[in-house]
Coordinates of C-alpha atoms in Angstrom, one line a residue:
Chain A
M28 CA 180.1 194.4 -45.1
H29 CA 176.4 195.4 -43.7
I30 CA 175.6 198.4 -42.8
S31 CA 173.3 198.9 -39.4
E32 CA 170.0 199.5 -39.6
G33 CA 169.9 204.1 -39.2
V34 CA 173.4 205.4 -40.2
L35 CA 172.5 206.2 -44.0
S36 CA 170.8 209.5 -45.4
P37 CA 167.3 208.4 -46.1
G38 CA 168.6 209.2 -50.3
V39 CA 170.7 206.7 -50.2
L40 CA 168.8 204.7 -49.0
I41 CA 165.6 205.1 -51.6
A42 CA 168.5 205.6 -54.5
G43 CA 169.1 201.5 -53.0
A44 CA 165.8 199.9 -52.6
G45 CA 164.7 201.5 -56.2
L46 CA 167.9 200.3 -57.7
T47 CA 168.0 196.6 -56.4
A48 CA 164.0 196.5 -57.7
A49 CA 165.9 197.2 -60.9
G50 CA 168.6 194.9 -60.1
V51 CA 166.0 192.1 -58.7
A52 CA 163.0 192.2 -61.4
V53 CA 166.0 192.1 -63.7
G54 CA 166.7 188.6 -63.2
L55 CA 163.1 188.0 -62.0
R56 CA 162.7 187.9 -65.7
K57 CA 165.6 186.3 -65.7
L58 CA 165.2 182.8 -63.5
E59 CA 162.2 180.0 -64.8
T60 CA 159.9 178.5 -62.9
K61 CA 161.6 175.2 -62.9
E62 CA 165.4 176.3 -62.2
I63 CA 163.3 178.2 -58.3
P64 CA 164.7 175.6 -56.7
S65 CA 168.1 175.4 -58.0
V66 CA 168.4 178.7 -57.2
G67 CA 167.3 178.4 -53.7
I68 CA 168.1 175.5 -53.5
L69 CA 171.9 177.2 -54.7
S70 CA 171.1 180.5 -52.0
A71 CA 171.0 178.4 -49.5
A72 CA 174.9 176.7 -49.4
F73 CA 176.0 179.7 -50.6
F74 CA 174.6 181.2 -47.4
V75 CA 175.4 177.9 -44.8
A76 CA 179.3 179.1 -46.9
S77 CA 179.0 182.6 -45.9
L78 CA 178.8 181.7 -42.4
I79 CA 182.5 180.1 -42.8
H80 CA 184.7 181.6 -40.5
V81 CA 188.7 181.8 -42.2
P82 CA 192.1 182.7 -40.9
I83 CA 193.8 185.7 -42.1
G84 CA 196.6 186.8 -39.0
P85 CA 195.7 186.2 -35.7
A86 CA 192.5 187.9 -37.0
S87 CA 189.4 185.7 -39.1
I88 CA 187.6 186.8 -41.9
H89 CA 184.2 185.3 -42.8
L90 CA 183.6 184.5 -47.3
I91 CA 181.4 186.3 -49.0
L92 CA 181.8 184.6 -52.1
N93 CA 179.4 187.5 -54.6
G94 CA 181.9 186.6 -56.8
M95 CA 181.3 183.3 -57.6
L96 CA 177.3 184.0 -57.1
G97 CA 178.3 186.3 -59.5
I98 CA 180.4 184.1 -62.0
I99 CA 177.6 180.7 -61.3
L100 CA 174.2 182.9 -61.7
G101 CA 174.6 185.7 -63.4
W102 CA 171.3 187.9 -63.3
K103 CA 169.5 186.0 -61.3
A104 CA 172.6 186.7 -58.8
F105 CA 169.8 190.0 -57.7
P106 CA 167.1 187.8 -56.2
A107 CA 169.6 185.1 -54.7
V108 CA 171.0 187.9 -53.2
L109 CA 167.8 190.0 -51.4
V110 CA 166.7 186.6 -50.5
G111 CA 170.1 186.0 -48.8
L112 CA 170.5 188.9 -46.8
A113 CA 166.4 188.6 -45.7
L114 CA 166.2 185.9 -44.3
Q115 CA 170.5 187.1 -41.9
A116 CA 167.8 189.8 -41.2
L117 CA 165.4 187.6 -39.7
L118 CA 168.2 185.4 -38.5
F119 CA 170.3 187.2 -37.2
Q120 CA 169.2 190.4 -37.3
F121 CA 172.4 191.7 -39.7
G122 CA 171.2 194.6 -41.6
G123 CA 167.1 195.6 -41.5
I124 CA 163.9 196.3 -43.5
T125 CA 164.8 199.7 -45.0
T126 CA 168.7 198.9 -45.2
L127 CA 167.2 196.0 -46.7
G128 CA 168.0 197.8 -50.6
V129 CA 171.2 199.6 -50.1
N130 CA 172.5 196.0 -48.8
T131 CA 171.7 194.0 -51.7
L132 CA 172.5 196.8 -54.1
N133 CA 176.1 196.6 -53.2
M134 CA 176.4 192.7 -52.7
A135 CA 175.1 191.5 -55.9
F136 CA 175.5 194.5 -58.1
P137 CA 179.1 193.8 -58.2
A138 CA 178.3 189.9 -59.3
V139 CA 176.7 190.9 -61.9
V140 CA 179.9 193.4 -63.5
C141 CA 182.5 190.5 -62.5
Y142 CA 179.3 187.6 -64.6
Y143 CA 180.0 190.4 -67.5
L144 CA 183.6 191.3 -67.1
F145 CA 185.5 188.1 -66.1
G146 CA 182.6 185.5 -67.0
W147 CA 184.0 184.8 -71.3
G148 CA 186.7 183.6 -69.4
I149 CA 185.6 180.9 -66.9
R150 CA 183.8 180.2 -70.8
I151 CA 187.0 179.0 -72.3
G152 CA 187.1 175.5 -72.3
N153 CA 191.0 174.8 -72.3
R154 CA 193.0 177.5 -72.2
R155 CA 193.0 177.0 -68.4
L156 CA 195.8 179.7 -67.5
V157 CA 192.4 182.1 -68.9
F158 CA 190.0 179.9 -66.8
I159 CA 192.7 180.9 -63.3
L160 CA 192.6 184.2 -63.7
S161 CA 188.8 185.5 -64.8
A162 CA 188.3 183.4 -61.4
F163 CA 190.5 185.0 -59.4
A164 CA 190.0 188.4 -60.8
G165 CA 185.9 188.0 -61.0
G166 CA 186.6 186.7 -57.1
S167 CA 188.7 189.2 -56.1
C168 CA 186.5 192.1 -58.1
A169 CA 183.4 191.7 -56.7
V170 CA 184.8 191.4 -53.5
F171 CA 186.3 195.2 -53.9
L172 CA 183.1 196.5 -55.8
G173 CA 181.6 195.6 -53.5
S174 CA 183.4 197.5 -49.9
V175 CA 183.6 200.2 -52.4
M176 CA 180.3 200.3 -53.3
V177 CA 179.9 199.9 -49.2
G178 CA 182.0 202.8 -49.4
L179 CA 180.4 205.2 -51.7
S180 CA 177.5 204.2 -49.7
L181 CA 178.5 206.2 -46.9
Y182 CA 180.0 208.6 -47.8
L183 CA 177.3 209.3 -50.1
S184 CA 175.8 209.6 -46.8
G185 CA 177.5 212.5 -45.2
E186 CA 181.2 213.4 -45.5
A187 CA 182.3 212.8 -42.2
F188 CA 181.8 209.5 -43.3
L189 CA 184.6 209.7 -45.3
P190 CA 187.7 208.3 -42.9
A191 CA 185.6 205.8 -41.8
A192 CA 184.9 204.1 -46.2
K193 CA 188.9 204.3 -46.4
V194 CA 188.8 202.3 -44.2
V195 CA 185.7 200.1 -45.1
V196 CA 187.6 199.8 -47.9
A197 CA 191.0 199.4 -46.6
A198 CA 189.8 196.7 -45.1
H199 CA 188.7 194.9 -47.9
L200 CA 192.1 194.8 -49.7
P201 CA 193.2 191.3 -47.6
V202 CA 190.1 189.6 -47.7
M203 CA 189.6 190.6 -51.6
V204 CA 193.2 188.8 -52.4
I205 CA 192.1 186.1 -50.3
E206 CA 188.1 185.6 -51.8
G207 CA 189.7 185.9 -55.4
G208 CA 192.6 182.6 -55.0
L209 CA 189.8 180.9 -53.1
T210 CA 187.8 181.3 -55.7
A211 CA 189.8 181.1 -58.6
V212 CA 190.5 177.3 -56.8
C213 CA 186.8 176.8 -55.7
A214 CA 186.4 177.8 -59.2
L215 CA 189.5 175.0 -60.5
F216 CA 187.5 172.0 -58.5
L217 CA 183.8 172.3 -59.9
R218 CA 185.4 172.0 -63.0
R219 CA 186.9 168.5 -62.9
V220 CA 184.1 167.8 -60.2
K221 CA 181.0 169.8 -61.5
P222 CA 181.2 171.1 -64.4
E223 CA 177.5 172.3 -65.8
L224 CA 177.3 174.3 -62.5
L225 CA 180.1 176.6 -64.5
E226 CA 178.5 176.0 -67.6
G227 CA 175.0 177.6 -66.4
A228 CA 176.2 181.0 -65.9
Y229 CA 176.0 180.8 -69.2
V230 CA 173.9 178.6 -71.1
P231 CA 170.0 180.5 -69.1
K232 CA 168.0 177.6 -70.1
Q233 CA 169.3 173.9 -68.3
S234 CA 167.8 171.6 -69.6
S235 CA 166.3 169.1 -66.7
Chain B
M11 CA 172.8 177.5 -34.5
I12 CA 170.8 178.4 -37.8
V13 CA 167.5 179.0 -35.2
E14 CA 164.6 182.2 -35.7
E15 CA 165.0 182.3 -31.9
F16 CA 161.8 184.7 -31.3
A17 CA 158.8 183.1 -32.9
D18 CA 157.9 180.5 -30.9
G19 CA 157.0 181.5 -28.1
D20 CA 153.5 182.6 -26.9
S21 CA 152.7 186.3 -26.0
L22 CA 150.5 189.1 -27.1
I23 CA 152.4 190.1 -30.4
H24 CA 153.6 186.0 -31.2
R25 CA 149.9 185.4 -32.2
L26 CA 149.8 188.5 -34.2
D27 CA 148.3 188.2 -37.3
P28 CA 152.3 188.2 -39.8
R29 CA 150.5 190.2 -42.6
V30 CA 150.4 193.5 -39.3
K31 CA 153.6 192.5 -38.5
I32 CA 155.0 193.7 -41.5
I33 CA 153.7 196.4 -42.7
V34 CA 153.7 197.4 -38.9
A35 CA 157.6 197.3 -38.5
A36 CA 157.8 198.4 -42.4
L37 CA 156.6 201.4 -41.9
F38 CA 158.2 202.2 -38.4
S39 CA 161.9 200.9 -39.4
T40 CA 161.0 204.0 -42.7
I41 CA 160.2 206.5 -39.8
V42 CA 163.0 205.7 -37.7
A43 CA 165.7 206.0 -40.5
V44 CA 164.1 209.1 -42.1
S45 CA 164.0 211.4 -38.6
D46 CA 167.0 212.8 -37.4
R47 CA 165.2 214.7 -34.3
F48 CA 166.2 213.5 -30.4
R49 CA 162.7 213.4 -30.0
V50 CA 161.3 211.3 -33.0
L51 CA 163.5 208.9 -31.8
L52 CA 163.8 209.0 -27.8
P53 CA 160.4 207.6 -28.0
A54 CA 160.8 205.3 -30.6
L55 CA 163.2 203.1 -29.2
I56 CA 160.7 202.9 -25.8
I57 CA 158.2 202.1 -28.3
G58 CA 160.9 199.1 -29.8
L59 CA 160.9 198.1 -25.6
I60 CA 157.5 198.7 -25.2
L61 CA 157.2 195.5 -28.4
I62 CA 159.9 193.4 -27.0
M63 CA 157.9 193.4 -23.1
L64 CA 154.7 192.8 -24.9
S65 CA 156.4 189.7 -27.4
A66 CA 157.9 188.4 -23.8
V67 CA 161.7 188.0 -25.6
P68 CA 164.1 186.5 -23.7
V69 CA 165.9 189.7 -22.3
K70 CA 169.0 187.3 -22.6
K71 CA 168.7 186.1 -25.6
L72 CA 167.4 189.6 -27.5
F73 CA 171.6 191.5 -25.8
M74 CA 173.0 187.9 -27.2
R75 CA 171.6 189.7 -31.2
L76 CA 171.6 193.2 -30.3
V77 CA 176.1 192.6 -29.9
P78 CA 176.7 191.8 -33.3
V79 CA 174.2 194.8 -34.2
N80 CA 176.3 197.2 -32.5
G81 CA 179.8 196.1 -33.6
F82 CA 179.6 198.2 -36.2
I83 CA 178.0 201.6 -34.2
I84 CA 180.6 201.9 -32.6
F85 CA 183.2 201.6 -35.7
L86 CA 181.7 204.3 -36.3
W87 CA 182.0 206.3 -33.0
L88 CA 185.8 205.6 -33.5
F89 CA 185.5 208.4 -37.0
L90 CA 182.6 210.5 -36.1
P91 CA 183.5 212.2 -33.4
F92 CA 185.9 213.3 -34.8
T93 CA 185.8 214.3 -38.4
F94 CA 182.5 216.8 -37.4
D95 CA 182.7 220.0 -37.9
G96 CA 181.3 221.7 -34.7
E97 CA 182.4 223.1 -31.3
P98 CA 184.8 220.9 -29.7
L99 CA 184.5 218.7 -26.5
F100 CA 187.5 216.8 -25.7
A101 CA 190.5 216.3 -27.3
V102 CA 193.0 212.9 -28.4
G103 CA 196.1 214.0 -28.8
P104 CA 195.9 216.2 -32.6
L105 CA 192.3 215.3 -32.6
V106 CA 189.3 217.0 -31.7
A107 CA 186.2 215.3 -30.7
T108 CA 183.5 218.2 -31.7
N109 CA 179.6 218.5 -29.7
E110 CA 177.9 217.7 -33.7
G111 CA 179.8 215.1 -34.3
V112 CA 179.3 213.0 -31.7
Y113 CA 175.4 213.6 -31.1
H114 CA 175.6 212.2 -35.0
A115 CA 176.7 208.9 -33.1
T116 CA 174.0 209.2 -30.6
R117 CA 171.5 209.3 -32.9
I118 CA 172.6 207.0 -35.7
T119 CA 173.1 204.6 -32.4
L120 CA 169.5 205.5 -31.3
K121 CA 167.6 204.7 -34.5
S122 CA 170.3 201.5 -35.5
N123 CA 168.3 200.4 -31.5
A124 CA 165.1 201.5 -32.0
I125 CA 164.6 199.8 -35.4
V126 CA 166.3 196.5 -34.4
V127 CA 163.9 196.1 -31.7
V128 CA 160.8 196.8 -33.3
L129 CA 162.3 194.1 -36.1
I130 CA 163.3 191.6 -33.3
A131 CA 159.6 192.3 -31.3
L132 CA 157.6 191.9 -34.2
V133 CA 159.2 189.9 -37.7
A134 CA 161.4 187.7 -35.4
S135 CA 159.0 186.4 -33.6
T136 CA 157.0 185.1 -36.4
P137 CA 158.2 181.8 -37.8
V138 CA 159.2 181.6 -41.2
F139 CA 156.9 179.4 -43.1
A140 CA 154.0 181.9 -42.2
L141 CA 156.3 185.2 -42.9
G142 CA 156.6 183.5 -46.6
H143 CA 152.6 183.5 -47.1
A144 CA 152.1 186.5 -45.0
L145 CA 154.7 188.3 -48.1
H146 CA 152.3 186.3 -50.8
E147 CA 149.0 187.8 -49.2
L148 CA 151.2 191.5 -49.4
R149 CA 151.4 190.8 -53.0
I150 CA 155.9 190.3 -53.0
P151 CA 156.0 188.6 -56.4
N152 CA 155.5 185.1 -56.4
K153 CA 159.0 184.1 -58.0
I154 CA 160.7 185.8 -55.1
V155 CA 158.6 183.8 -52.3
H156 CA 159.0 180.8 -53.4
L157 CA 163.0 181.5 -53.5
F158 CA 162.7 182.3 -49.8
F159 CA 160.3 178.9 -49.3
F160 CA 163.5 176.9 -51.2
T161 CA 166.3 179.3 -49.6
Y162 CA 165.5 179.2 -45.9
R163 CA 164.3 175.6 -45.8
Y164 CA 167.1 174.5 -47.3
I165 CA 169.6 176.6 -45.2
H166 CA 169.6 174.0 -42.7
V167 CA 169.8 170.7 -45.0
M168 CA 173.0 172.6 -46.7
H169 CA 174.0 173.2 -43.0
R170 CA 174.2 170.1 -41.9
E171 CA 175.9 169.0 -44.5
Y172 CA 178.9 172.1 -44.4
L173 CA 178.8 170.2 -40.5
R174 CA 178.8 167.0 -42.1
L175 CA 183.3 168.3 -44.4
V176 CA 183.8 170.0 -41.4
N177 CA 183.8 166.8 -39.1
A178 CA 185.5 164.8 -41.7
M179 CA 188.2 167.3 -42.5
K180 CA 188.3 166.8 -38.9
I181 CA 189.2 163.9 -38.1
R182 CA 192.0 164.0 -41.0
N183 CA 193.2 166.4 -38.5
F184 CA 192.4 170.3 -40.3
R185 CA 194.1 172.8 -38.6
P186 CA 193.4 176.6 -39.4
A187 CA 195.9 178.7 -39.6
T188 CA 197.3 182.0 -42.7
N189 CA 199.2 178.9 -45.3
I190 CA 198.0 177.7 -48.8
H191 CA 197.0 174.7 -47.6
T192 CA 194.9 175.5 -45.5
Y193 CA 192.8 178.6 -48.6
R194 CA 192.8 175.3 -50.5
T195 CA 191.1 172.9 -48.7
F196 CA 188.9 175.5 -47.5
A197 CA 188.4 176.6 -51.2
Y198 CA 187.2 172.9 -51.9
L199 CA 184.6 172.6 -49.0
V200 CA 182.9 175.5 -50.0
G201 CA 182.9 174.0 -53.8
M202 CA 182.0 170.9 -52.3
L203 CA 179.3 172.3 -50.8
L204 CA 178.1 173.5 -54.4
V205 CA 178.4 170.6 -56.0
K206 CA 176.1 168.7 -53.6
S207 CA 174.2 171.4 -53.4
H208 CA 173.8 171.3 -57.3
E209 CA 172.9 167.0 -57.0
R210 CA 170.2 167.7 -54.3
A211 CA 168.6 170.9 -56.2
K212 CA 168.2 168.0 -59.1
R213 CA 166.5 165.9 -56.8
V214 CA 164.3 167.9 -55.1
Y215 CA 162.2 169.2 -58.7
N216 CA 162.0 166.0 -59.9
A217 CA 160.5 164.3 -56.3
M218 CA 157.8 168.0 -56.7
L219 CA 157.7 166.5 -60.6
C220 CA 156.8 163.5 -59.6
R221 CA 153.7 165.0 -57.0
G222 CA 152.4 167.0 -59.9
F223 CA 154.2 170.7 -59.0
R224 CA 153.1 173.2 -61.2
G225 CA 154.8 176.4 -60.0
R226 CA 152.9 176.0 -57.0
L227 CA 152.7 176.4 -52.9
Y228 CA 149.8 175.6 -50.8
S229 CA 148.9 177.8 -47.7
L230 CA 147.5 175.0 -45.3
S231 CA 146.3 178.0 -42.7
R232 CA 143.8 180.6 -44.0
F233 CA 145.0 184.3 -42.4
S234 CA 141.7 186.0 -40.8
L235 CA 142.2 189.3 -39.4
K236 CA 140.7 189.6 -35.7
S237 CA 139.5 192.3 -33.9
I238 CA 142.6 192.0 -32.3
D239 CA 144.8 193.1 -35.8
V240 CA 142.5 195.6 -36.9
I241 CA 143.0 197.2 -32.7
S242 CA 146.2 196.6 -32.4
F243 CA 146.9 197.9 -35.8
I244 CA 145.3 200.8 -35.8
L245 CA 147.0 201.8 -32.5
M246 CA 150.6 201.7 -34.7
L247 CA 149.6 203.2 -36.9
A248 CA 148.6 206.3 -34.8
V249 CA 151.5 205.7 -33.0
I250 CA 154.2 206.1 -36.4
L251 CA 152.1 209.5 -37.1
G252 CA 152.3 210.5 -33.3
L253 CA 156.7 210.4 -34.5
A254 CA 156.0 211.8 -38.0
V255 CA 154.7 214.4 -36.6
L256 CA 157.3 214.8 -34.1
E257 CA 159.4 214.8 -37.1

């Protein structure tokens, strides 16, 4: 889902950077100083989890997990994704300085959208079916929305990118299903083992 | 697996002030990203290669890094030559490649590689902790810098936890395939990583409180601009300005 340096037009880059700056500002306002270690270690876990390759037929895909990230962190997903992508640019040279804004937006915005759309279903304590469906929807919609935004960033940079943009979205359709299923199973697991992680999504002030 | 491959060299570029390197890399990337002419992009790539030589990065490792970066570019090459309107160049079946399309794809390739090469030469050659403190000095909000430090520090810890879990799975003869069992196992793996990270976060935070943490991180090393930093900064600014004028 990373867009390389030098592909997008200046307008798209500037818009992406501006919107990401706004998102990060909101995220930082919600992020208390004492939460920084928790959010940092959690983003490290997501960073590592996104290196996991899952087989699908003869090929394999790496996990994105921005749905799960959104469900757990809400608006704090913005700073978390920003830092994660900056480290990926540093350590692996995926993406870079000028695309940091657009790439962060494409991953973190769907995370926040899914937090608002499906967070309530995770919150309802005893409705198992609603819980599973919300988690699945959160995981798959985050990936779908993300791929649409990647496609849109390409398309807005030039009409000639349209076929490539369509292929990006199409290629993410199977990923969407897998991510949704994975997110649902993972959320069920967390509900049994560590429910406070999921509650962190709607109780921003955790007492420590 | 997750290592700063280029950070532990000793060269002119490694010794430069991280603040200078960050600013130069950011300006250079921006100018190259918005420029559209070959007479800017070619010199930009050459400047990048000169910086790489100055930073004494092993060529083999450099190429290893450029391969995945160019994956996306190759993907675009499959489309761009055929989707641009313009003078036909050659045809593959019903598809007609145009001059303009090939030019555009070439431009993107040049741009992308020039920026990445400079990023490797200047920024990846700096230890992450020095970068973090430099970002702090450059007035990046404290919370982001702290988050950056914590995430970087714990990536390695979480990666070790991940390898431990994967080993446990292998010992139990887990073989990934395309089936429900595999996906469920991976979901539990992710869940377990999150649980472990959460528990560790609690312990780390308490340990920090015991040692008097009050929301500030202190750097032991002070940055000081030496004359070589100032000279190279002015030199690079001049080069970047030159590129901007060419555009």
